[in-house]
Short mmCIF file of C-alpha atoms and ligand atoms in Angstrom, two decimals:
data_model
loop_
_atom_site.label_atom_id
_atom_site.label_comp_id
_atom_site.label_asym_id
_atom_site.label_seq_id
_atom_site.Cartn_x
_atom_site.Cartn_y
_atom_site.Cartn_z
CA MET A 25 0.00 0.00 0.00
CA LYS A 26 2.71 2.40 1.02
CA MET A 27 4.77 1.40 -1.96
CA ALA A 28 1.83 1.88 -4.34
CA SER A 29 1.19 5.41 -3.13
CA ALA A 30 4.88 6.19 -3.37
CA LEU A 31 4.80 5.02 -6.96
CA VAL A 32 1.74 7.13 -7.70
CA LEU A 33 3.45 10.13 -6.13
CA GLN A 34 6.51 9.50 -8.26
CA PHE A 35 4.37 9.36 -11.40
CA LEU A 36 2.66 12.58 -10.40
CA LEU A 37 6.00 14.29 -9.85
CA LEU A 38 7.31 13.01 -13.18
CA GLY A 39 4.13 14.23 -14.82
CA PHE A 40 4.59 17.69 -13.38
CA ALA A 41 8.26 17.71 -14.26
CA SER A 42 7.59 17.08 -17.92
CA ALA A 43 4.92 19.78 -18.05
CA ALA A 44 7.12 22.30 -16.24
CA GLY A 45 9.23 24.77 -18.16
CA VAL A 46 6.96 24.67 -21.18
CA LEU A 47 5.77 27.78 -23.00
CA GLN A 48 2.49 27.89 -24.87
CA ASN A 49 2.49 29.22 -28.43
CA PRO A 50 6.24 30.00 -28.25
CA ASP A 51 6.53 30.55 -32.01
CA PHE A 52 3.25 32.51 -32.34
CA GLU A 53 1.91 30.04 -34.91
CA THR A 54 -1.49 29.92 -33.13
CA PRO A 55 -3.07 33.18 -34.35
CA PRO A 56 -5.33 35.57 -32.44
CA PRO A 57 -8.91 34.37 -33.03
CA GLY A 58 -9.91 37.48 -34.94
CA SER A 59 -6.93 37.79 -37.29
CA PRO A 60 -7.88 37.65 -40.98
CA ALA A 61 -6.84 34.29 -42.42
CA ASN A 62 -5.15 35.38 -45.62
CA SER A 63 -3.95 38.86 -44.91
CA THR A 64 -0.25 39.57 -44.58
CA ALA A 65 -0.89 43.05 -43.19
CA PRO A 66 0.20 43.63 -39.56
CA PHE A 67 -2.75 42.94 -37.27
CA LEU A 68 -3.09 45.05 -34.10
CA LEU A 69 -3.93 42.98 -31.03
CA GLY A 70 -6.93 44.26 -29.12
CA GLU A 71 -9.29 43.57 -26.29
CA ASN A 72 -11.15 40.97 -28.35
CA ASN A 73 -8.15 39.74 -30.34
CA THR A 74 -5.66 38.42 -27.87
CA LEU A 75 -2.68 36.21 -28.54
CA PRO A 76 -3.22 32.60 -27.39
CA GLY A 77 -0.94 31.74 -24.47
CA TRP A 78 0.19 35.32 -23.93
CA SER A 79 -1.02 38.50 -22.27
CA PHE A 80 -0.12 41.77 -23.94
CA GLY A 81 -0.02 45.48 -23.25
CA GLY A 82 0.64 48.59 -25.36
CA GLN A 83 0.88 48.34 -29.13
CA VAL A 84 1.56 44.78 -30.28
CA TYR A 85 1.10 43.60 -33.87
CA TYR A 86 0.65 40.05 -35.08
CA LEU A 87 2.65 39.56 -38.28
CA THR A 88 2.59 37.07 -41.11
CA GLU A 89 6.06 36.82 -42.58
CA SER A 90 6.84 36.23 -46.25
CA GLY A 91 7.61 32.55 -45.63
CA GLY A 92 4.17 32.12 -43.99
CA GLY A 93 5.52 32.03 -40.44
CA HIS A 94 4.23 34.35 -37.75
CA ALA A 95 5.82 36.73 -35.27
CA VAL A 96 4.94 39.67 -33.06
CA GLN A 97 6.07 43.25 -33.46
CA LEU A 98 6.37 45.32 -30.30
CA GLY A 99 5.46 48.97 -30.82
CA GLN A 100 5.12 51.89 -28.42
CA ASP A 101 5.05 50.45 -24.86
CA GLY A 102 4.44 47.05 -26.46
CA ARG A 103 4.94 44.02 -24.26
CA ILE A 104 3.85 40.42 -24.04
CA ASN A 105 4.11 38.10 -21.05
CA GLN A 106 3.48 34.50 -20.12
CA THR A 107 3.78 32.56 -16.89
CA PHE A 108 5.39 29.12 -16.87
CA ALA A 109 5.82 26.61 -14.07
CA ALA A 110 9.35 25.85 -12.92
CA SER A 111 10.45 22.28 -12.22
CA ALA A 112 8.24 20.69 -9.55
CA THR A 113 11.21 19.33 -7.61
CA ASP A 114 14.83 20.45 -7.59
CA SER A 115 15.88 23.83 -8.80
CA ALA A 116 16.91 24.04 -12.45
CA ASP A 117 18.54 26.75 -14.55
CA TYR A 118 16.33 28.32 -17.22
CA LEU A 119 17.73 29.59 -20.50
CA LEU A 120 15.91 31.39 -23.29
CA THR A 121 16.63 31.47 -27.02
CA PHE A 122 14.76 33.92 -29.25
CA ALA A 123 15.03 35.78 -32.56
CA VAL A 124 14.95 39.58 -32.79
CA ALA A 125 14.86 41.68 -35.95
CA SER A 126 14.07 45.13 -37.24
CA PRO A 127 12.15 44.99 -40.49
CA GLY A 128 12.81 48.57 -41.53
CA GLY A 129 16.21 48.23 -43.16
CA ALA A 130 18.84 50.90 -43.47
CA ASN A 131 16.33 53.81 -43.53
CA CYS A 132 15.51 53.39 -39.86
CA LEU A 133 17.02 56.11 -37.70
CA SER A 134 16.71 53.78 -34.76
CA ASN A 135 15.36 50.25 -34.41
CA GLY A 136 14.57 50.04 -30.71
CA SER A 137 15.51 47.14 -28.48
CA VAL A 138 13.84 44.18 -26.87
CA VAL A 139 13.93 43.80 -23.09
CA ILE A 140 13.54 40.28 -21.70
CA SER A 141 12.72 40.08 -17.99
CA ALA A 142 12.19 37.31 -15.50
CA PRO A 143 12.08 37.56 -11.69
CA ASP A 144 15.88 37.25 -11.37
CA SER A 145 17.18 38.85 -14.54
CA GLN A 146 16.81 41.38 -17.28
CA GLY A 147 18.55 41.64 -20.66
CA VAL A 148 18.42 44.27 -23.39
CA PHE A 149 18.89 43.12 -26.98
CA PRO A 150 19.25 45.57 -29.86
CA ALA A 151 17.14 44.94 -32.95
CA GLY A 152 18.77 45.13 -36.35
CA GLN A 153 19.48 42.41 -38.88
CA ARG A 154 17.72 39.26 -37.69
CA ALA A 155 19.74 37.78 -34.84
CA VAL A 156 19.18 34.90 -32.46
CA TYR A 157 20.12 35.55 -28.84
CA GLY A 158 20.49 33.38 -25.74
CA GLN A 159 19.81 34.59 -22.21
CA PHE A 160 20.01 33.21 -18.68
CA LEU A 161 16.63 33.74 -16.99
CA GLY A 162 17.17 32.33 -13.50
CA SER A 163 17.15 29.22 -11.33
CA TRP A 164 13.88 27.97 -9.91
CA GLY A 165 12.21 24.85 -8.55
CA ASP A 166 9.26 23.79 -6.37
CA GLY A 167 6.86 24.45 -9.24
CA GLU A 168 7.27 28.19 -8.82
CA ALA A 169 5.27 30.37 -11.26
CA ILE A 170 7.67 32.39 -13.40
CA ASP A 171 6.46 35.39 -15.36
CA LEU A 172 8.45 35.97 -18.53
CA VAL A 173 8.05 39.48 -19.96
CA ILE A 174 9.16 40.56 -23.43
CA ALA A 175 8.90 44.30 -24.00
CA SER A 176 10.01 46.85 -26.55
CA GLU A 177 12.27 49.70 -25.66
CA THR A 178 11.24 52.24 -28.23
CA THR A 179 11.26 55.99 -27.83
CA GLU A 180 9.03 58.75 -29.15
CA SER A 181 11.49 59.29 -31.97
CA ASP A 182 10.89 55.74 -33.22
CA ALA A 183 7.61 56.94 -34.72
CA ASN A 184 8.08 54.87 -37.88
CA ALA A 185 6.21 51.65 -37.17
CA THR A 186 8.19 49.66 -39.75
CA CYS A 187 11.27 50.07 -37.56
CA TRP A 188 9.86 48.54 -34.39
CA PRO A 189 11.43 45.26 -33.21
CA ILE A 190 10.03 41.88 -34.19
CA VAL A 191 10.30 38.89 -31.83
CA ASP A 192 9.93 35.25 -32.85
CA SER A 193 10.87 31.62 -32.18
CA ILE A 194 11.09 31.56 -28.40
CA LEU A 195 12.67 28.44 -26.91
CA LEU A 196 12.78 27.78 -23.19
CA LYS A 197 15.31 25.25 -21.89
CA SER A 198 15.98 23.99 -18.40
CA ILE A 199 19.25 22.47 -17.25
CA ALA A 200 19.61 20.57 -13.99
CA SER A 201 22.61 21.55 -11.90
CA LEU A 202 25.81 20.34 -13.53
CA VAL A 203 28.38 18.10 -11.90
CA LYS A 204 32.05 17.71 -12.66
CA ALA A 205 32.97 14.70 -14.81
CA ASN A 206 35.74 12.39 -13.57
CA ASP A 207 38.38 13.38 -16.07
CA ASN A 208 37.91 17.16 -16.07
CA GLU A 209 38.25 19.69 -13.25
CA LEU A 210 36.07 22.08 -15.28
CA VAL A 211 32.31 22.00 -15.48
CA ASN A 212 30.98 22.45 -19.04
CA GLY A 213 34.48 22.51 -20.54
CA GLY A 214 33.01 21.13 -23.79
CA PHE A 215 30.34 23.88 -23.92
CA GLU A 216 27.57 21.33 -24.36
CA PHE A 217 25.37 23.15 -21.82
CA GLY A 218 23.96 26.39 -23.15
CA PRO A 219 20.80 27.77 -24.75
CA ASP A 220 18.91 25.70 -27.32
CA PHE A 221 19.60 26.18 -31.00
CA LEU A 222 16.78 27.10 -33.37
CA ALA A 223 16.34 24.48 -36.10
CA ASP A 224 17.06 27.10 -38.77
CA SER A 225 19.66 28.94 -36.75
CA ALA A 226 22.37 29.07 -39.41
CA GLY A 227 23.78 32.11 -37.63
CA GLY A 228 24.28 30.44 -34.25
CA VAL A 229 23.11 32.01 -30.99
CA LEU A 230 24.64 35.30 -29.85
CA LEU A 231 25.54 35.53 -26.16
CA GLN A 232 26.04 39.00 -24.75
CA ALA A 233 28.43 39.94 -21.97
CA ALA A 234 27.75 38.10 -18.69
CA GLN A 235 29.92 38.99 -15.72
CA SER A 236 28.96 36.07 -13.55
CA PRO A 237 29.48 32.45 -14.64
CA VAL A 238 26.41 31.58 -12.56
CA GLN A 239 24.14 34.02 -14.39
CA SER A 240 25.41 33.20 -17.86
CA PRO A 241 23.61 31.42 -20.70
CA LEU A 242 26.88 29.53 -21.31
CA ARG A 243 26.69 27.54 -18.08
CA GLN A 244 29.66 28.12 -15.73
CA TRP A 245 31.44 30.56 -18.06
CA SER A 246 31.31 34.32 -17.90
CA ILE A 247 31.30 36.15 -21.21
CA LEU A 248 33.47 39.12 -22.18
CA GLY A 249 32.14 41.07 -25.17
CA THR A 250 29.91 38.98 -27.43
CA VAL A 251 30.42 35.37 -28.38
CA LYS A 252 28.51 33.13 -30.75
CA TYR A 253 27.29 29.77 -29.53
CA ILE A 254 27.56 27.43 -32.50
CA ASP A 255 26.06 24.00 -33.22
CA ALA A 256 27.47 21.04 -35.14
CA LYS A 257 24.49 21.09 -37.49
CA HIS A 258 25.44 24.44 -39.04
CA PHE A 259 29.14 24.88 -38.19
CA PHE A 260 32.33 22.91 -37.79
CA VAL A 261 32.43 22.03 -34.08
CA PRO A 262 35.61 20.34 -32.79
CA GLN A 263 33.91 18.20 -30.11
CA GLY A 264 30.30 17.25 -29.33
CA ASN A 265 27.36 19.31 -30.48
CA ALA A 266 28.38 22.84 -29.51
CA ALA A 267 31.34 25.19 -29.27
CA VAL A 268 32.06 28.90 -28.80
CA GLU A 269 33.12 31.30 -31.54
CA ILE A 270 34.58 34.55 -30.22
CA VAL A 271 33.11 37.16 -32.53
CA SER A 272 33.36 40.62 -31.04
CA GLY A 273 37.07 41.11 -31.46
CA ASN A 274 39.64 42.68 -29.24
CA SER A 275 39.57 41.38 -25.65
CA SER A 276 36.36 39.42 -25.94
CA GLY A 277 36.08 35.82 -24.85
CA ILE A 278 35.08 33.51 -22.04
CA GLN A 279 36.26 32.86 -18.51
CA THR A 280 35.57 30.31 -15.81
CA ALA A 281 36.81 29.64 -12.29
CA ALA A 282 38.17 26.17 -11.53
CA GLN A 283 38.18 24.80 -7.98
CA LEU A 284 41.76 23.60 -7.79
CA THR A 285 44.12 22.61 -5.01
CA LYS A 286 46.69 25.30 -4.26
CA ASP A 287 50.27 24.41 -5.27
CA SER A 288 49.17 21.34 -7.25
CA SER A 289 50.19 20.98 -10.90
CA TYR A 290 47.61 20.76 -13.67
CA THR A 291 47.45 20.57 -17.44
CA LEU A 292 45.12 22.76 -19.50
CA GLU A 293 44.06 21.19 -22.79
CA PHE A 294 41.84 22.85 -25.38
CA MET A 295 41.07 23.08 -29.07
CA LEU A 296 41.25 26.21 -31.22
CA GLY A 297 40.03 26.44 -34.78
CA ASP A 298 37.45 27.96 -37.09
CA GLY A 299 33.75 27.20 -37.51
CA ASN A 300 33.67 26.57 -41.30
CA ASP A 301 31.87 29.89 -41.72
CA SER A 302 34.24 31.50 -44.24
CA CYS A 303 36.07 33.38 -41.52
CA ILE A 304 39.53 33.84 -43.03
CA GLY A 305 42.60 35.28 -41.34
CA ASP A 306 45.10 34.98 -38.52
CA PHE A 307 43.32 34.67 -35.20
CA GLU A 308 45.23 35.67 -32.10
CA VAL A 309 44.02 34.01 -28.91
CA ARG A 310 45.36 34.35 -25.37
CA ALA A 311 44.79 31.39 -23.08
CA GLN A 312 45.13 31.88 -19.35
CA ALA A 313 45.26 29.35 -16.51
CA GLY A 314 46.07 30.84 -13.13
CA SER A 315 49.05 33.11 -13.63
CA VAL A 316 50.23 31.40 -16.84
CA LEU A 317 49.41 33.26 -20.07
CA GLN A 318 50.03 31.83 -23.52
CA ASN A 319 49.40 33.41 -26.92
CA TYR A 320 48.39 31.35 -29.94
CA THR A 321 47.95 32.33 -33.56
CA ILE A 322 45.57 30.28 -35.67
CA GLN A 323 45.75 30.61 -39.45
CA SER A 324 42.19 30.10 -40.65
CA LYS A 325 41.09 29.35 -44.18
CA GLY A 326 37.51 29.45 -42.90
CA THR A 327 36.83 25.87 -43.98
CA GLY A 328 36.53 24.20 -40.58
CA SER A 329 39.54 22.82 -38.73
CA ALA A 330 40.87 22.67 -35.19
CA GLN A 331 44.13 22.01 -33.39
CA LYS A 332 44.71 20.72 -29.91
CA PHE A 333 46.95 22.69 -27.52
CA SER A 334 48.01 22.21 -23.94
CA PHE A 335 50.23 23.67 -21.26
CA LYS A 336 51.04 22.97 -17.63
CA PHE A 337 50.33 25.34 -14.77
CA LYS A 338 50.28 25.42 -11.01
CA ALA A 339 47.21 26.44 -9.01
CA ASP A 340 48.52 29.41 -7.08
CA SER A 341 45.40 31.21 -5.97
CA ASP A 342 44.76 31.72 -2.26
CA THR A 343 41.01 31.88 -2.80
CA GLY A 344 40.81 28.32 -4.14
CA THR A 345 39.43 29.39 -7.51
CA THR A 346 41.79 29.55 -10.45
CA PRO A 347 40.76 31.63 -13.49
CA ILE A 348 40.77 29.87 -16.87
CA SER A 349 40.10 32.12 -19.84
CA PHE A 350 40.30 32.45 -23.61
CA VAL A 351 40.43 35.92 -25.08
CA SER A 352 40.57 36.91 -28.73
CA TYR A 353 42.63 39.87 -29.91
CA THR A 354 41.45 39.88 -33.49
CA SER A 355 38.25 41.10 -35.07
CA SER A 356 37.29 39.49 -38.37
CA GLN A 357 34.35 39.58 -40.72
CA THR A 358 33.19 37.14 -43.35
CA LYS A 359 32.76 38.48 -46.88
CA ASP A 360 29.06 38.87 -46.02
CA GLY A 361 30.03 41.28 -43.25
CA VAL A 362 29.20 38.93 -40.38
CA PHE A 363 31.53 39.27 -37.39
CA CYS A 364 33.46 36.07 -36.81
CA GLY A 365 36.55 34.72 -35.11
CA PRO A 366 38.31 31.80 -33.45
CA VAL A 367 36.43 28.76 -32.17
CA VAL A 368 37.24 27.31 -28.72
CA ASP A 369 36.12 23.86 -27.58
CA ASP A 370 36.92 20.83 -25.45
CA VAL A 371 38.62 22.65 -22.57
CA VAL A 372 39.98 20.15 -20.05
CA VAL A 373 41.93 20.71 -16.84
CA ARG A 374 43.60 17.56 -15.50
CA THR A 375 45.67 16.98 -12.43
CA SER A 376 49.24 16.19 -13.39
CA LEU A 377 50.13 12.52 -13.64
CA GLY A 378 52.19 12.44 -10.42
CA LEU A 379 49.22 13.45 -8.29
CA LYS A 380 46.87 11.02 -10.06
CA LEU A 381 49.20 8.09 -9.30
CA ALA A 382 49.36 9.13 -5.68
CA ILE A 383 45.55 9.05 -5.47
CA GLN A 384 45.36 5.68 -7.21
CA TRP A 385 47.82 4.19 -4.77
CA SER A 386 46.26 5.67 -1.68
CA LEU A 387 42.85 4.01 -2.10
CA PRO A 388 44.05 0.34 -2.14
CA SER A 389 46.39 0.99 0.76
CA LEU A 390 43.50 2.48 2.71
CA LEU A 391 41.41 -0.64 2.02
CA LEU A 392 44.30 -2.86 3.17
CA LEU A 393 44.50 -0.89 6.38
CA VAL A 394 40.73 -1.22 6.98
CA ALA A 395 40.88 -5.00 6.31
CA TYR A 396 43.78 -5.34 8.71
CA VAL A 397 41.98 -3.45 11.48
CA MET A 398 38.76 -5.46 11.03
CA ASN A 399 40.60 -8.78 11.10
CA ASN A 400 42.38 -7.80 14.27
CA GLU A 401 39.11 -6.79 15.91
CA ARG A 402 37.62 -10.20 15.26
CA TRP A 403 40.50 -11.82 17.11
CA ILE A 404 40.20 -9.60 20.14
C1 NAG B 30 -7.40 32.31 -48.72
O1 NAG B 30 -6.49 31.92 -49.75
C2 NAG B 30 -6.90 30.70 -50.34
C3 NAG B 30 -5.85 30.30 -51.37
O2 NAG B 30 -4.81 31.23 -51.42
C4 NAG B 30 -8.27 30.86 -51.00
O3 NAG B 30 -8.67 29.64 -51.55
C5 NAG B 30 -9.28 31.30 -49.94
O4 NAG B 30 -10.52 31.59 -50.56
C6 NAG B 30 -8.80 32.56 -49.25
N1 NAG B 30 -9.71 32.87 -48.13
C7 NAG B 30 -10.15 34.10 -47.86
C8 NAG B 30 -11.05 34.25 -46.68
O5 NAG B 30 -9.81 35.06 -48.55
C1 NAG B 31 -15.16 43.40 -27.60
O1 NAG B 31 -16.32 42.59 -27.60
C2 NAG B 31 -17.36 43.06 -26.74
C3 NAG B 31 -18.47 42.04 -26.72
O2 NAG B 31 -18.66 41.53 -27.98
C4 NAG B 31 -17.82 44.44 -27.21
O3 NAG B 31 -18.80 44.93 -26.34
C5 NAG B 31 -16.63 45.38 -27.24
O4 NAG B 31 -17.00 46.63 -27.79
C6 NAG B 31 -15.49 44.82 -28.06
N1 NAG B 31 -14.33 45.66 -27.92
C7 NAG B 31 -13.69 46.16 -28.94
C8 NAG B 31 -12.49 47.03 -28.64
O5 NAG B 31 -14.02 45.95 -30.10
C1 NAG B 32 0.98 38.83 -17.46
O1 NAG B 32 1.25 39.66 -16.33
C2 NAG B 32 0.09 40.04 -15.62
C3 NAG B 32 0.46 41.05 -14.55
O2 NAG B 32 1.80 41.02 -14.22
C4 NAG B 32 -0.57 38.82 -15.03
O3 NAG B 32 -1.75 39.18 -14.33
C5 NAG B 32 -0.94 37.87 -16.16
O4 NAG B 32 -1.48 36.68 -15.65
C6 NAG B 32 0.29 37.55 -17.01
N1 NAG B 32 -0.12 36.79 -18.17
C7 NAG B 32 0.18 35.52 -18.38
C8 NAG B 32 -0.35 34.89 -19.62
O5 NAG B 32 0.91 34.89 -17.63
C1 NAG B 33 9.48 54.24 -42.48
O1 NAG B 33 10.58 53.39 -42.74
C2 NAG B 33 10.46 52.72 -44.00
C3 NAG B 33 11.59 51.72 -44.10
O2 NAG B 33 12.75 52.20 -43.58
C4 NAG B 33 10.50 53.75 -45.12
O3 NAG B 33 10.37 53.11 -46.36
C5 NAG B 33 9.33 54.74 -44.93
O4 NAG B 33 9.42 55.76 -45.88
C6 NAG B 33 9.37 55.34 -43.52
N1 NAG B 33 8.18 56.12 -43.30
C7 NAG B 33 8.20 57.33 -42.72
C8 NAG B 33 6.88 57.99 -42.52
O5 NAG B 33 9.23 57.86 -42.38
C1 NAG B 34 18.20 48.96 -38.19
O1 NAG B 34 18.12 47.63 -38.66
C2 NAG B 34 18.50 47.47 -40.00
C3 NAG B 34 18.27 46.03 -40.37
O2 NAG B 34 16.93 45.80 -40.58
C4 NAG B 34 19.95 47.87 -40.17
O3 NAG B 34 20.30 47.76 -41.54
C5 NAG B 34 20.11 49.31 -39.72
O4 NAG B 34 21.47 49.66 -39.78
C6 NAG B 34 19.62 49.48 -38.29
N1 NAG B 34 19.65 50.88 -37.95
C7 NAG B 34 20.23 51.31 -36.83
C8 NAG B 34 20.18 52.78 -36.60
O5 NAG B 34 20.79 50.57 -36.06
C1 NAG B 35 43.22 45.77 -28.48
O1 NAG B 35 42.96 46.63 -27.39
C2 NAG B 35 44.11 47.12 -26.75
C3 NAG B 35 43.66 47.95 -25.56
O2 NAG B 35 42.47 47.49 -25.03
C4 NAG B 35 44.91 47.94 -27.74
O3 NAG B 35 46.10 48.36 -27.12
C5 NAG B 35 45.25 47.10 -28.98
O4 NAG B 35 45.88 47.90 -29.94
C6 NAG B 35 43.99 46.51 -29.58
N1 NAG B 35 44.36 45.62 -30.67
C7 NAG B 35 43.71 45.60 -31.84
C8 NAG B 35 44.18 44.59 -32.84
O5 NAG B 35 42.78 46.34 -32.08
C1 NAG B 36 49.84 38.16 -25.98
O1 NAG B 36 49.29 39.05 -26.94
C2 NAG B 36 48.81 40.26 -26.39
C3 NAG B 36 48.13 41.02 -27.51
O2 NAG B 36 48.88 41.06 -28.66
C4 NAG B 36 49.97 41.04 -25.79
O3 NAG B 36 49.48 42.22 -25.21
C5 NAG B 36 50.63 40.16 -24.72
O4 NAG B 36 51.76 40.78 -24.22
C6 NAG B 36 51.00 38.80 -25.25
N1 NAG B 36 51.37 37.96 -24.13
C7 NAG B 36 52.35 37.07 -24.18
C8 NAG B 36 52.57 36.25 -22.97
O5 NAG B 36 53.05 36.95 -25.18
C1 NAG B 37 32.35 22.88 -44.30
O1 NAG B 37 31.09 23.15 -44.92
C2 NAG B 37 30.94 22.55 -46.21
C3 NAG B 37 29.58 22.96 -46.76
O2 NAG B 37 29.27 24.27 -46.45
C4 NAG B 37 31.03 21.05 -46.11
O3 NAG B 37 30.95 20.47 -47.40
C5 NAG B 37 32.34 20.66 -45.46
O4 NAG B 37 32.37 19.26 -45.24
C6 NAG B 37 32.51 21.37 -44.12
N1 NAG B 37 33.82 21.09 -43.57
C7 NAG B 37 34.01 20.64 -42.33
C8 NAG B 37 35.42 20.40 -41.93
O5 NAG B 37 33.08 20.42 -41.57
CA1 CA B 38 31.80 20.96 -27.59
#
């Protein structure tokens, strides 16, 4: 009886867990009930023409794009919001992916921005050429109700409606707390944990500056400048499904803090290359581990390749956290004018061999000691 109810409870929890962290109508393909079926003209949402799944305020238009897809355009004081349920049990990290564009083209004096807010965070994303962004929303559990708000930041001078920002393709992802793998002192050294990729996201996902590795869409890494999160489906990725391309030039990159033992020796291994996105040139990258700095120059033909590098360092920080970072000193553009740069992946920090052997030897000897003590006790 007890066991049966425990099972039922478990099923209930699982049921809630799978329903949690889900957005309704995230791509706006379910139209407002009153929107004309065949019209491609922007349709102003109103009291009787609301957007399924979402609340709205201010001027919000429902758009039919040339390909037949749908999106919303946020005008003066325009905002939409939706509440989702966080994981029913343990706390999880929530990441958002979304597309932002300004439809107006080069004539627009200003395109406005999109502000994404959740209870623990806020991010401002400029609208321009269509771009896909990733953002860290927060960490929640216990089935908490989370209100996600997407608003325009337009000013009186943005009177031209064709220049207001368009939002589309919203993906919500949750990631349970990450644990260190056996063979790497870094968490998320392969960059596999970050925002979702859109199926058509040939341009990757842009990640704006994030000072704290805890509040970063690239889990456990802080972001300097802007980087592009790239997927193996659309780019050359050295390891796994995702990597980081440092795109915003001089002194931009990524940094994490490793929990290492002071005065122990470690090896930093990583791969540098290019994403097969026609980014041609000499990329200059500075890798840092603790107080050791190394410069590398990668000659890229832009056709997708990577090299493995490594160097030894000693953990010398008194605080117990050792900075590991990769910073690009070059700013490049593809012939289409897209900012691009070096790709970093597969970052591994290992204890040096000597220390590993010592650990391997200490466990059996400890067991021998325990066996000896237990045997002796039996004889007493
Ligand atoms: C919508 O377009 C389809 C084909 O393009 C047409 O058959 C249909 O009559 C149109 N409906 C309305 C309400 O205009
Ligand atoms: C919305 O519908 C109600 C009831 O049909 C009507 O009284 C009201 O005027 C409508 N509002 C607008 C803005 O059309
Ligand atoms: C949007 O926010 C308002 C007020 O903050 C809230 O009452 C409403 O339920 C929210 N809408 C949705 C769909 O969550
Ligand atoms: C608004 O912007 C569009 C596209 O940039 C332009 O074609 C149009 O002339 C502008 N309209 C006004 C009233 O400025
Ligand atoms: C507005 O966005 C367009 C892309 O649609 C871009 O060409 C233009 O430079 C942007 N204007 C400003 C002022 O940023
Ligand atoms: C990068 O920035 C530093 C100062 O922040 C500057 O001294 C250096 O010239 C810049 N390098 C390039 C290639 O722009
Ligand atoms: C690495 O390159 C940067 C930028 O060119 C330079 O400022 C720095 O001194 C170099 N560091 C080393 C260790 O060579
Ligand atoms: C680079 O992309 C081209 C197609 O765009 C593909 O044929 C080629 O195999 C890719 N190279 C690598 C190393 O992934
Ligand atoms: Ca990877």
